């Protein structure tokens, strides 16, 4: 066991030790504790007022979490005169019916025409009230498993601080989740899973990579190509034009591959740079047991789509000639 692992509890305790920080764990749950006593009716909820439709949504979300179903925002409308929101509808995730699809393999749809919803409207004094409330379901509820519903799978401020701290210490997502579960008294008390932790890390990584990074990398490759005209490079950007992945191979690597392309190794075990991007080289070993690099990639994540992009890009760099065998870790 490493020194970091042996002191893990101290690290986490230090993050969540103050009273203010501890309140962040439970503030969302306790804000609407009065709704936990019994199932609401329209007569009860119609007396409730909200300062905004977001507050109404949080109220409804806290309530449905105790019953065991998820909700989504299905409609909202702004005033034509002042552009402010004047009504909003929140409904069970099973609200409505499945739309017909012509796709060969359509995504599974969980909708079953459930009628449960809460419709709120804005008064002239800017307060919001419940216009309609339906609490009847035609499906089973899961009060013991709120983490199954996306609206309840949220990371608190303390959770994010803990994830950032442990990630900076090179802890993988599964160990980070185990640590958080321990601080909550068990995995059953955590409203998210390992995928949510991984997604948060990936999102933070992309936020760290500012808009100018892609241009800087492009300028570097253009400069390198002036010295090595046979250099091949490719840059993958996300939907916000931020740098996502990079691939390059110099002219020597491309020439070596033409002569020796029987067995190639692709390794994704390296981690480098401040962005925690995976350094993934394509390598072959020559007759003198010397490693030759046939291409390199920096990856912001290790999803299937990213690996598909890398493999297709590398194959394009090698003029479409696939190796006889490729080994991966």
Coordinates of C-alpha atoms in Angstrom, one line a residue:
X1 CA 0.0 0.0 0.0
X2 CA 1.4 3.4 -1.0
X3 CA 1.8 6.4 1.4
X4 CA -1.0 8.2 -0.5
X5 CA -3.4 5.2 -0.1
X6 CA -2.6 4.7 3.6
X7 CA -3.5 8.3 4.2
X8 CA -6.5 8.4 2.0
X9 CA -9.0 8.8 4.8
X10 CA -7.1 11.7 6.2
X11 CA -7.1 13.4 2.7
X12 CA -10.9 13.0 2.4
X13 CA -11.6 14.0 6.0
X14 CA -9.6 17.1 5.4
X15 CA -11.8 18.0 2.4
X16 CA -15.1 17.5 4.2
X17 CA -14.1 18.4 7.8
X18 CA -15.6 21.9 8.2
X19 CA -19.3 22.4 9.1
X20 CA -19.8 24.5 5.9
X21 CA -18.5 21.8 3.7
X22 CA -20.5 19.1 5.4
X23 CA -23.7 21.0 4.8
X24 CA -23.0 20.8 1.1
X25 CA -23.4 17.0 1.3
X26 CA -26.9 17.3 2.6
X27 CA -28.3 20.7 1.8
X28 CA -30.1 19.6 -1.4
X29 CA -31.7 16.7 0.5
X30 CA -32.8 18.7 3.5
X31 CA -34.0 21.8 1.7
X32 CA -37.5 20.3 1.2
X33 CA -37.6 17.8 4.1
X34 CA -41.2 18.6 4.8
X35 CA -42.3 16.8 1.6
X36 CA -40.9 13.5 2.9
X37 CA -43.7 12.9 5.5
X38 CA -46.4 11.6 3.0
X39 CA -47.4 11.6 -0.6
X40 CA -48.4 15.0 -1.8
X41 CA -51.8 16.0 -3.2
X42 CA -52.8 18.9 -5.3
X43 CA -54.6 20.5 -2.3
X44 CA -51.3 20.5 -0.4
X45 CA -48.9 21.5 -3.1
X46 CA -51.2 24.2 -4.5
X47 CA -50.4 26.2 -1.3
X48 CA -46.7 26.2 -2.1
X49 CA -45.1 29.3 -3.7
X50 CA -41.7 29.5 -5.4
X51 CA -39.5 32.4 -6.3
X52 CA -38.6 30.8 -9.7
X53 CA -39.4 27.9 -11.9
X54 CA -35.9 26.5 -11.1
X55 CA -36.9 26.5 -7.4
X56 CA -40.2 24.7 -8.3
X57 CA -38.2 22.1 -10.2
X58 CA -35.9 21.5 -7.3
X59 CA -38.9 21.1 -5.0
X60 CA -40.5 18.5 -7.3
X61 CA -37.2 16.7 -7.8
X62 CA -36.7 16.4 -4.0
X63 CA -40.2 15.0 -3.7
X64 CA -40.0 12.4 -6.5
X65 CA -36.7 11.2 -5.2
X66 CA -38.4 9.9 -2.1
X67 CA -41.0 8.1 -4.2
X68 CA -38.6 6.6 -6.6
X69 CA -38.9 8.0 -10.1
X70 CA -37.2 10.6 -12.3
X71 CA -38.4 13.7 -13.9
X72 CA -37.5 16.0 -16.8
X73 CA -38.4 19.4 -18.0
X74 CA -40.9 18.8 -20.8
X75 CA -42.0 22.4 -21.6
X76 CA -41.5 26.1 -20.7
X77 CA -42.8 29.3 -22.2
X78 CA -41.6 32.9 -22.1
X79 CA -43.8 36.0 -22.2
X80 CA -44.0 37.7 -25.6
X81 CA -43.7 41.1 -24.0
X82 CA -40.8 40.9 -21.5
X83 CA -39.2 37.5 -22.5
X84 CA -39.4 36.2 -18.9
X85 CA -40.5 32.6 -18.2
X86 CA -44.2 32.5 -17.3
X87 CA -44.8 28.7 -17.1
X88 CA -43.0 25.4 -17.0
X89 CA -43.9 21.7 -16.9
X90 CA -42.0 18.9 -15.2
X91 CA -43.1 15.3 -15.8
X92 CA -42.1 11.8 -15.0
X93 CA -39.5 10.4 -17.3
X94 CA -42.1 7.8 -18.5
X95 CA -44.5 10.6 -19.4
X96 CA -45.9 10.3 -23.0
X97 CA -45.6 7.6 -25.6
X98 CA -42.8 6.1 -27.6
X99 CA -42.4 7.8 -31.0
X100 CA -42.3 5.5 -34.0
X101 CA -38.8 5.0 -35.4
X102 CA -37.5 3.9 -38.8
X103 CA -34.1 3.0 -37.5
X104 CA -32.8 -0.5 -37.8
X105 CA -31.8 -0.6 -34.1
X106 CA -33.8 2.1 -32.3
X107 CA -32.8 3.1 -28.8
X108 CA -34.9 1.5 -26.1
X109 CA -37.7 3.8 -24.9
X110 CA -39.0 3.7 -21.3
X111 CA -42.1 5.9 -21.9
X112 CA -45.4 4.2 -21.0
X113 CA -47.8 7.2 -21.1
X114 CA -47.4 7.9 -17.4
X115 CA -49.5 11.0 -16.4
X116 CA -47.5 12.3 -13.4
X117 CA -46.4 15.9 -13.7
X118 CA -46.3 19.3 -12.0
X119 CA -47.2 22.4 -14.0
X120 CA -46.2 25.8 -12.5
X121 CA -47.1 29.3 -13.6
X122 CA -45.9 32.8 -12.8
X123 CA -48.1 35.4 -11.2
X124 CA -48.1 39.1 -11.8
X125 CA -46.1 39.5 -8.5
X126 CA -43.4 37.3 -10.0
X127 CA -44.1 34.4 -7.6
X128 CA -44.7 30.9 -9.0
X129 CA -47.6 28.6 -8.0
X130 CA -48.7 25.1 -8.9
X131 CA -51.3 25.2 -11.6
X132 CA -51.6 21.4 -12.1
X133 CA -50.3 18.4 -10.1
X134 CA -50.8 14.8 -11.1
X135 CA -49.2 12.1 -8.9
X136 CA -50.6 8.9 -10.5
X137 CA -48.2 6.4 -12.0
X138 CA -48.9 3.3 -14.2
X139 CA -45.5 1.8 -13.5
X140 CA -43.4 0.6 -10.6
X141 CA -41.5 3.1 -8.4
X142 CA -38.0 2.6 -7.1
X143 CA -37.6 4.6 -3.9
X144 CA -34.4 2.6 -2.9
X145 CA -32.6 3.3 -6.2
X146 CA -32.7 7.0 -7.0
X147 CA -29.3 6.8 -8.6
X148 CA -30.9 5.0 -11.6
X149 CA -32.5 8.3 -12.7
X150 CA -30.3 11.0 -14.3
X151 CA -32.0 13.9 -12.5
X152 CA -30.9 12.5 -9.1
X153 CA -27.4 11.7 -10.1
X154 CA -25.7 15.0 -9.2
X155 CA -22.2 15.7 -7.7
X156 CA -22.1 18.1 -4.8
X157 CA -19.4 20.8 -4.4
X158 CA -17.6 18.6 -1.9
X159 CA -17.8 15.6 -4.2
X160 CA -16.2 17.6 -7.0
X161 CA -13.5 18.9 -4.7
X162 CA -12.8 15.3 -3.6
X163 CA -12.7 14.0 -7.2
X164 CA -10.3 16.8 -8.3
X165 CA -8.0 16.1 -5.4
X166 CA -7.9 12.4 -5.8
X167 CA -7.6 12.6 -9.6
X168 CA -4.6 15.0 -9.2
X169 CA -3.0 12.1 -7.1
X170 CA -3.6 9.8 -10.1
X171 CA -6.4 7.8 -8.5
X172 CA -8.6 6.0 -11.1
X173 CA -12.3 6.6 -11.2
X174 CA -13.2 3.3 -9.5
X175 CA -11.0 4.1 -6.5
X176 CA -12.4 7.7 -6.3
X177 CA -15.9 6.3 -6.2
X178 CA -15.0 3.8 -3.5
X179 CA -13.5 6.6 -1.4
X180 CA -16.6 8.8 -1.8
X181 CA -18.8 5.8 -1.0
X182 CA -16.8 5.3 2.2
X183 CA -17.4 8.9 3.2
X184 CA -21.1 8.5 2.7
X185 CA -21.3 5.3 4.7
X186 CA -21.7 2.9 1.7
X187 CA -22.2 2.8 -2.0
X188 CA -26.0 2.6 -1.6
X189 CA -25.9 6.2 -0.2
X190 CA -24.2 7.6 -3.3
X191 CA -26.5 9.1 -6.0
X192 CA -24.1 8.5 -8.9
X193 CA -21.8 5.8 -10.3
X194 CA -18.4 5.4 -11.7
X195 CA -19.5 6.6 -15.2
X196 CA -20.6 9.9 -13.7
X197 CA -17.2 10.3 -11.9
X198 CA -15.4 9.5 -15.2
X199 CA -17.6 12.0 -17.1
X200 CA -16.9 14.7 -14.6
X201 CA -13.1 14.1 -14.9
X202 CA -13.3 14.2 -18.7
X203 CA -15.4 17.4 -18.6
X204 CA -12.9 19.1 -16.3
X205 CA -10.0 18.0 -18.5
X206 CA -11.6 19.6 -21.5
X207 CA -12.4 22.8 -19.6
X208 CA -8.7 23.0 -18.7
X209 CA -7.8 22.9 -22.4
X210 CA -8.5 26.4 -23.6
X211 CA -9.6 27.5 -27.0
X212 CA -6.1 28.5 -28.1
X213 CA -4.5 25.1 -27.5
X214 CA -5.6 23.7 -30.9
X215 CA -4.0 26.7 -32.7
X216 CA -0.8 26.3 -30.8
X217 CA -0.6 22.6 -31.7
X218 CA -1.4 23.3 -35.3
X219 CA 1.4 26.0 -35.5
X220 CA 3.8 23.4 -34.0
X221 CA 2.9 20.8 -36.6
X222 CA 3.2 23.3 -39.4
X223 CA 6.7 24.2 -38.2
X224 CA 7.7 20.5 -37.9
X225 CA 6.4 19.8 -41.4
X226 CA 8.7 22.4 -42.8
X227 CA 11.6 20.3 -41.6
X228 CA 10.0 17.0 -42.3
X229 CA 7.7 17.3 -45.4
X230 CA 6.5 13.7 -44.9
X231 CA 5.2 14.3 -41.4
X232 CA 1.6 13.3 -40.9
X233 CA -0.7 14.9 -38.3
X234 CA -4.3 15.1 -37.3
X235 CA -6.2 17.1 -34.7
X236 CA -9.6 16.1 -33.3
X237 CA -11.8 18.9 -31.8
X238 CA -14.9 18.6 -29.6
X239 CA -18.2 20.4 -30.3
X240 CA -16.8 23.6 -28.7
X241 CA -13.7 23.6 -30.9
X242 CA -11.5 22.6 -27.9
X243 CA -8.6 20.2 -28.4
X244 CA -9.7 16.6 -27.8
X245 CA -7.1 14.3 -29.4
X246 CA -3.9 14.6 -31.4
X247 CA -2.1 12.2 -33.7
X248 CA 1.2 12.5 -35.5
X249 CA 3.9 10.4 -37.1
X250 CA 7.1 11.6 -38.7
X251 CA 8.4 10.7 -42.1
X252 CA 10.9 8.1 -40.8
X253 CA 8.1 6.2 -39.0
X254 CA 6.0 6.1 -42.1
X255 CA 8.9 4.8 -44.2
X256 CA 9.8 2.2 -41.5
X257 CA 6.3 0.9 -41.5
X258 CA 6.4 0.3 -45.3
X259 CA 9.3 -2.1 -44.8
X260 CA 8.3 -3.7 -41.5
X261 CA 4.5 -3.9 -40.9
X262 CA 4.1 -7.5 -39.7
X263 CA 3.6 -6.8 -36.0
X264 CA 2.7 -3.5 -34.3
X265 CA 2.1 -2.8 -30.7
X266 CA -0.4 -0.1 -29.5
X267 CA 0.0 1.0 -25.9
X268 CA -2.3 3.2 -23.9
X269 CA -0.8 2.8 -20.4
X270 CA 1.2 6.1 -20.4
X271 CA -0.1 9.3 -18.7
X272 CA 1.7 12.5 -19.4
X273 CA 1.3 16.3 -19.3
X274 CA -0.7 18.5 -16.9
X275 CA -4.0 17.7 -18.7
X276 CA -3.7 14.0 -17.8
X277 CA -4.0 13.0 -21.4
X278 CA -3.1 9.5 -22.4
X279 CA 0.1 9.2 -24.5
X280 CA -0.5 6.3 -26.9
X281 CA 2.3 5.3 -29.2
X282 CA 2.3 2.8 -32.0
X283 CA 5.5 0.7 -31.7
X284 CA 7.4 -2.0 -33.5
X285 CA 10.6 -3.8 -32.5
X286 CA 13.2 -4.3 -35.2
X287 CA 15.7 -7.1 -35.8
X288 CA 18.1 -5.6 -33.2
X289 CA 15.4 -5.5 -30.5
X290 CA 15.2 -1.8 -30.8
X291 CA 11.8 0.0 -30.5
X292 CA 10.7 2.1 -33.4
X293 CA 7.8 4.6 -33.1
X294 CA 5.3 4.4 -35.9
X295 CA 3.0 7.1 -34.6
X296 CA 1.9 8.9 -31.4
X297 CA -1.4 10.1 -30.0
X298 CA -2.5 12.2 -27.1
X299 CA -6.0 11.3 -26.0
X300 CA -8.3 13.3 -23.7
X301 CA -10.4 10.2 -23.0
X302 CA -10.4 6.4 -23.6
X303 CA -13.9 6.0 -25.2
X304 CA -14.7 3.7 -28.1
X305 CA -15.2 6.7 -30.4
X306 CA -11.8 8.1 -29.5
X307 CA -10.0 4.8 -30.2
X308 CA -11.9 4.4 -33.5
X309 CA -10.6 7.9 -34.5
X310 CA -7.0 7.0 -33.6
X311 CA -7.0 3.7 -35.5
X312 CA -8.6 5.2 -38.6
X313 CA -6.2 8.2 -38.5
X314 CA -3.2 6.0 -38.0
X315 CA -4.3 3.7 -40.9
X316 CA -4.8 6.8 -43.1
X317 CA -1.2 7.9 -42.2
X318 CA 0.0 4.5 -43.4
X319 CA -1.7 4.8 -46.7
X320 CA -4.4 2.4 -45.7
X321 CA -2.0 -0.5 -45.3
X322 CA -3.0 -2.5 -42.1
X323 CA -0.5 -4.6 -40.2
X324 CA -0.6 -8.3 -40.1
X325 CA -0.9 -8.3 -36.3
X326 CA -1.6 -5.5 -33.8
X327 CA -1.1 -6.0 -30.1
X328 CA -2.8 -3.8 -27.5
X329 CA -2.5 -3.7 -23.7

